[in-house]
Structures are given as C-alpha cells and as structure tokens.
Tab-separated table of C-alpha atoms in Angstrom:
chain	number	residue	atom	x	y	z
B	1	MET	CA	3.089	7.573	-3.224
B	2	LYS	CA	6.756	7.272	-2.344
B	3	ASN	CA	9.455	8.737	0.181
B	4	ILE	CA	6.514	9.061	2.724
B	5	LYS	CA	7.693	11.167	5.760
B	6	ILE	CA	6.366	12.933	8.321
B	7	LYS	CA	5.601	16.590	8.025
B	8	LYS	CA	5.807	18.508	11.439
B	9	LEU	CA	3.142	21.165	10.631
B	10	GLU	CA	4.332	24.807	12.447
B	11	LYS	CA	0.446	24.640	14.136
B	12	TYR	CA	1.706	21.653	16.283
B	13	GLU	CA	4.097	23.506	18.110
B	14	ASN	CA	1.678	25.568	20.140
B	15	GLY	CA	-0.248	24.379	23.122
B	16	ASP	CA	-3.691	23.572	21.479
B	17	TYR	CA	-1.675	20.017	20.001
B	18	GLU	CA	-0.523	17.223	22.173
B	19	GLU	CA	1.468	14.947	20.699
B	20	VAL	CA	0.130	10.956	21.373
B	21	ALA	CA	2.492	8.735	19.817
B	22	PHE	CA	4.404	8.590	16.363
B	23	SER	CA	3.518	12.211	15.283
B	24	VAL	CA	0.127	11.708	15.614
B	25	TYR	CA	-1.543	14.524	17.852
B	26	LYS	CA	-4.674	15.296	19.457
B	27	ASP	CA	-6.517	18.392	18.807
B	28	LYS	CA	-7.346	19.678	21.850
B	29	ASN	CA	-9.640	22.475	21.076
B	30	ASN	CA	-11.422	20.170	18.391
B	31	ASN	CA	-11.417	16.690	20.112
B	32	TRP	CA	-9.862	14.550	17.153
B	33	TYR	CA	-6.472	13.191	15.957
B	34	CYS	CA	-4.354	13.989	13.332
B	35	PHE	CA	-1.140	13.302	11.416
B	36	ALA	CA	0.479	15.276	8.363
B	37	PHE	CA	3.366	13.963	5.937
B	38	GLU	CA	5.011	14.932	2.704
B	39	CYS	CA	5.620	12.691	-0.247
B	40	GLU	CA	6.271	12.382	-3.751
B	41	LEU	CA	3.470	11.843	-6.481
B	42	GLU	CA	4.310	8.927	-9.101
B	43	GLU	CA	4.013	10.062	-12.508
B	44	ASP	CA	0.173	9.654	-13.604
B	45	GLU	CA	-0.704	9.391	-9.854
B	46	ASP	CA	-4.334	10.901	-9.103
B	47	GLN	CA	-6.855	11.903	-6.100
B	48	TYR	CA	-8.010	8.427	-5.944
B	49	LEU	CA	-5.418	6.594	-4.113
B	50	LEU	CA	-5.607	9.411	-1.668
B	51	GLU	CA	-9.295	9.203	-1.220
B	52	ASP	CA	-8.985	5.415	-1.052
B	53	LEU	CA	-7.123	5.664	1.977
B	54	LEU	CA	-9.042	8.258	4.010
B	55	ASP	CA	-12.166	5.996	2.700
B	56	LYS	CA	-10.249	2.526	4.392
B	57	TYR	CA	-8.962	4.222	7.083
B	58	ASN	CA	-12.078	6.427	7.984
B	59	VAL	CA	-10.086	9.837	8.509
B	60	SER	CA	-10.375	13.112	6.484
B	61	CYS	CA	-8.209	15.971	5.052
B	62	THR	CA	-7.674	19.057	6.628
B	63	GLU	CA	-6.625	22.313	4.664
B	64	TYR	CA	-3.651	20.271	3.502
B	65	TYR	CA	-5.492	17.941	0.968
B	66	GLY	CA	-2.520	16.962	-1.106
B	67	LYS	CA	-2.177	19.439	-3.543
B	68	PRO	CA	0.479	18.688	-5.922
B	69	PHE	CA	3.591	21.376	-6.084
B	70	MET	CA	6.926	21.088	-7.850
B	71	GLU	CA	10.494	21.131	-5.366
B	72	ASN	CA	13.807	20.696	-7.477
B	73	GLY	CA	12.017	19.494	-10.559
B	74	VAL	CA	9.713	16.454	-8.089
B	75	LYS	CA	5.908	16.741	-7.667
B	76	LYS	CA	5.345	16.466	-4.343
B	77	SER	CA	2.507	16.978	-1.690
B	78	ILE	CA	1.772	17.749	1.831
B	79	VAL	CA	-1.443	15.713	3.480
B	80	GLU	CA	-2.923	16.074	7.068
B	81	VAL	CA	-5.534	13.848	8.208
B	82	LYS	CA	-7.936	14.115	10.916
B	83	THR	CA	-10.503	11.563	12.644
B	84	LEU	CA	-13.748	12.399	13.245
B	85	ASN	CA	-13.040	12.314	17.396
B	86	ASP	CA	-11.286	11.579	20.024
B	87	GLU	CA	-13.221	8.167	20.653
B	88	LEU	CA	-10.084	5.013	20.848
B	89	GLU	CA	-11.414	3.012	17.776
B	90	CYS	CA	-10.216	6.610	15.658
B	91	LEU	CA	-7.181	6.735	17.787
B	92	ILE	CA	-6.057	3.302	16.961
B	93	SER	CA	-7.449	3.460	13.369
B	94	ILE	CA	-4.951	7.029	12.930
B	95	LEU	CA	-2.052	4.987	14.296
B	96	ASN	CA	-2.321	2.435	11.860
B	97	PHE	CA	-2.627	5.210	8.923
B	98	SER	CA	0.479	6.759	10.444
B	99	THR	CA	2.574	3.749	9.422
B	100	ILE	CA	2.497	4.787	6.146
B	101	VAL	CA	5.786	6.780	6.424
B	102	ASP	CA	8.637	5.133	4.404
B	103	LYS	CA	6.785	2.930	2.386
B	104	GLN	CA	6.068	3.055	-1.173
B	105	VAL	CA	2.002	3.182	-1.568
B	106	ASN	CA	-0.123	2.175	-4.668
B	107	ASN	CA	-3.489	1.300	-5.958
B	108	PHE	CA	-3.746	-2.013	-8.283
B	109	ASN	CA	-6.032	-4.371	-9.091
B	110	TYR	CA	-6.998	-7.839	-8.288
B	111	LYS	CA	-9.734	-9.981	-8.811
B	112	ASP	CA	-11.595	-7.014	-10.901
B	113	CYS	CA	-11.479	-4.996	-7.678
B	114	ALA	CA	-9.370	-1.920	-7.011
B	115	PHE	CA	-6.633	-2.542	-4.076
B	116	VAL	CA	-4.445	-0.241	-1.684
B	117	GLY	CA	-1.369	-1.788	-0.677
B	118	ILE	CA	2.378	-1.763	-0.119
B	119	ASN	CA	4.820	-1.561	-3.540
B	120	TYR	CA	7.464	-3.736	-2.402
B	121	GLY	CA	9.613	-3.031	-5.690
B	122	ASN	CA	9.862	-6.100	-8.059
B	123	GLY	CA	9.912	-9.964	-8.420
B	124	LYS	CA	11.810	-12.174	-10.552
B	125	ILE	CA	9.810	-14.379	-13.048
B	126	ILE	CA	11.185	-16.659	-15.382
B	127	LEU	CA	9.323	-18.362	-17.964
B	128	LYS	CA	11.007	-20.869	-20.508
B	129	GLU	CA	14.335	-18.991	-20.064
B	130	ASN	CA	13.020	-15.349	-20.420
B	131	GLU	CA	13.034	-13.336	-17.398
B	132	ARG	CA	10.249	-10.576	-16.205
B	133	GLU	CA	10.008	-8.057	-13.502
B	134	LEU	CA	6.431	-7.729	-12.261
B	135	PRO	CA	5.546	-5.499	-9.290
B	136	ILE	CA	5.016	-7.003	-5.633
B	137	TYR	CA	2.144	-5.412	-3.682
B	138	ALA	CA	0.657	-6.296	-0.257
B	139	PRO	CA	-3.155	-5.110	0.404
B	140	ARG	CA	-4.223	-2.955	3.371
B	141	ASN	CA	-7.495	-2.574	3.279
B	142	ASN	CA	-9.006	-2.456	6.810
B	143	GLY	CA	-7.994	0.787	8.929
B	144	LYS	CA	-9.417	-0.909	12.141
B	145	THR	CA	-6.774	-3.700	11.837
B	146	ASP	CA	-4.243	-3.121	9.092
B	147	ASN	CA	-1.314	-1.066	8.969
B	148	PHE	CA	1.541	-0.293	6.970
B	149	CYS	CA	4.363	-2.561	8.775
B	150	MET	CA	5.641	-5.249	7.357
B	151	LYS	CA	3.625	-8.507	7.978
B	152	TYR	CA	5.439	-11.777	8.623
B	153	PRO	CA	5.838	-13.860	5.561
B	154	GLU	CA	6.051	-10.846	3.332
B	155	GLY	CA	9.581	-9.849	4.001
B	156	GLN	CA	10.706	-13.313	3.355
B	157	LEU	CA	8.324	-14.015	0.092
B	158	LYS	CA	9.667	-10.571	-1.373
B	159	THR	CA	13.258	-11.892	-0.900
B	160	MET	CA	12.509	-14.947	-2.754
B	161	PHE	CA	10.798	-13.552	-5.623
B	162	GLU	CA	13.709	-11.211	-5.743
B	163	LYS	CA	15.968	-13.751	-6.304
B	164	GLY	CA	13.862	-15.465	-9.280
B	165	ILE	CA	10.988	-18.304	-9.453
B	166	ASP	CA	11.141	-20.044	-12.516
B	167	ILE	CA	7.089	-21.218	-13.318
B	168	THR	CA	7.778	-22.640	-16.869
B	169	GLU	CA	6.712	-26.389	-15.472
B	170	HIS	CA	3.641	-25.177	-14.499
B	171	ILE	CA	2.484	-22.938	-17.820
B	172	GLU	CA	1.239	-24.435	-21.062
B	173	GLY	CA	0.851	-21.418	-23.850
B	174	GLU	CA	0.413	-17.943	-24.086
B	175	ILE	CA	0.152	-15.954	-20.990
B	176	LYS	CA	0.089	-12.550	-19.932
B	177	LEU	CA	2.197	-11.836	-16.575
B	178	GLN	CA	0.567	-8.834	-14.309
B	179	LEU	CA	1.594	-8.831	-10.743
B	180	ILE	CA	2.786	-10.734	-7.521
B	181	MET	CA	0.321	-10.752	-4.576
B	182	LEU	CA	1.413	-10.827	-0.973
B	183	LYS	CA	-1.690	-12.342	1.067
B	184	ASP	CA	-2.598	-14.983	3.577
B	185	SER	CA	1.123	-15.914	4.222
B	186	SER	CA	1.523	-16.904	0.612
B	187	ALA	CA	2.255	-15.269	-2.898
B	188	HIS	CA	0.250	-15.066	-5.816
B	189	VAL	CA	1.451	-14.718	-9.210
B	190	VAL	CA	-1.066	-13.192	-11.408
B	191	TYR	CA	-1.776	-13.714	-15.472
B	192	THR	CA	-4.053	-13.972	-17.839
B	193	GLN	CA	-4.670	-16.678	-20.568
B	194	ASN	CA	-7.400	-16.499	-23.161
B	195	GLU	CA	-9.126	-13.648	-21.439
B	196	LYS	CA	-9.710	-15.474	-17.903
B	197	ASP	CA	-6.998	-14.497	-15.011
B	198	TYR	CA	-5.313	-17.210	-12.792
B	199	GLU	CA	-2.477	-17.349	-10.008
B	200	LEU	CA	0.177	-19.647	-9.209
B	201	ILE	CA	0.341	-19.569	-5.453
B	202	TYR	CA	3.727	-20.361	-3.292
B	203	ASN	CA	4.539	-20.444	0.361
B	204	LEU	CA	8.029	-20.558	2.117
B	205	LYS	CA	8.551	-23.911	0.689
B	206	GLY	CA	7.421	-23.629	-2.902
B	207	PHE	CA	4.875	-23.999	-5.247
B	208	VAL	CA	1.476	-24.885	-3.935
B	209	SER	CA	-1.393	-25.016	-6.572
B	210	LYS	CA	-2.519	-23.344	-9.703
B	211	GLU	CA	-5.940	-21.869	-9.622
B	212	GLU	CA	-8.572	-19.950	-11.496
B	213	VAL	CA	-8.734	-16.248	-10.193
B	214	ARG	CA	-12.577	-15.939	-9.026
C-alpha cells in the first residue's frame, strides 16, 4: 500500500457519526469506531497485507473492504475499518491504525516470519566497490502499542543508510543481500550465506556486531 490518504465517506456527514480525532469517527448507532482511507495498490499486492493489518490492530472491514478499482491507470482501493465496540482499548487501537496515512506499508519476511511494517525506501550498501540498494523496513506488529509514526532513531538510521554503508570489511565470500530492518534502536543488514541468514547490526555510532539470524 502506498499514497495512503484519508477518505471522508459521505455517510460521515450525517448525525449518526461523530468525529473523535484524526478522522476517526464514532458510529453512534452501533457504538463502535471507524476510519476510512484510500490507497494505491502495488504490483502483485494481494489481500494478505490488509488481512495482517486487520488482525494486528483488531479491526474489521465494513462494506469498504479494499476491492481494487482503476483510476487514471492506477490501481487503488478504499478501505473502512471498524472496532468491535467503543471501549477505550478499541479507540487506542484504531487511532494507532489511523497513522497509516501518508506512509508506504508492506509485508516482508524476517527470521522466517512475515511482518507488517513501514517501507522507508531504499538504503545503499557497498560491498567490494559494488553498490546495491536494499529496502528499509520498520516493523509495526502490536496494535495496542505500535503506530505508524516514525520512531527515534528510525529517521537518523534511514538517513545514514541512504548515504551508503560499506560492509566489505565484515564479509567474506559470496552473499545474497536481503533487506535493512530497523528495530530496537538499531539497523540490521540481513543477508544469506551458505543457506543461513546473518545480520550486520549498526547503531548511530556505526557497526556493532555480526550475528546469525535465529
């Protein structure tokens, strides 16, 4: 999902809906909260990403369930999500979900598990004078505590890798680079060698360690 924008549905204009905050509305008839957005669907994107988001943020779709449509040659969808009820825990979860606006969100694999996270674009990795671009991801997996706002120091690490990081001195032999993962205040350059996954870990001061991904 990319170019995610708030979608103010026509039904929100009537008295049955009351805006709570950040384009999250309370459906006063059904005593739940709802939020709608429009997004562009990326090539080969399927429903798994949306289903993962629904699961992690404990929301479900209404009649707007992400059905694809074409507009000016661009594949898009409209999604409205709703909570189970109007309890505080549900409000916090959907408010966290609503921060998806203006982000690019993707599924990606790490430690043989599928994650949902922000795609921060590409970082540059230098290996033996060859440059490779790798996607930079930051996971968001707990709707109770995670939102899609940038966390410290994700922005600083993103900028560091956009400028380029030379990993040559830490690598021996042939490797297959995978991705850059931002988590726990550090950046993890994930690669495969001899059918095992490894990661080079960096913080804002530079290289920290090389570890096998377990």
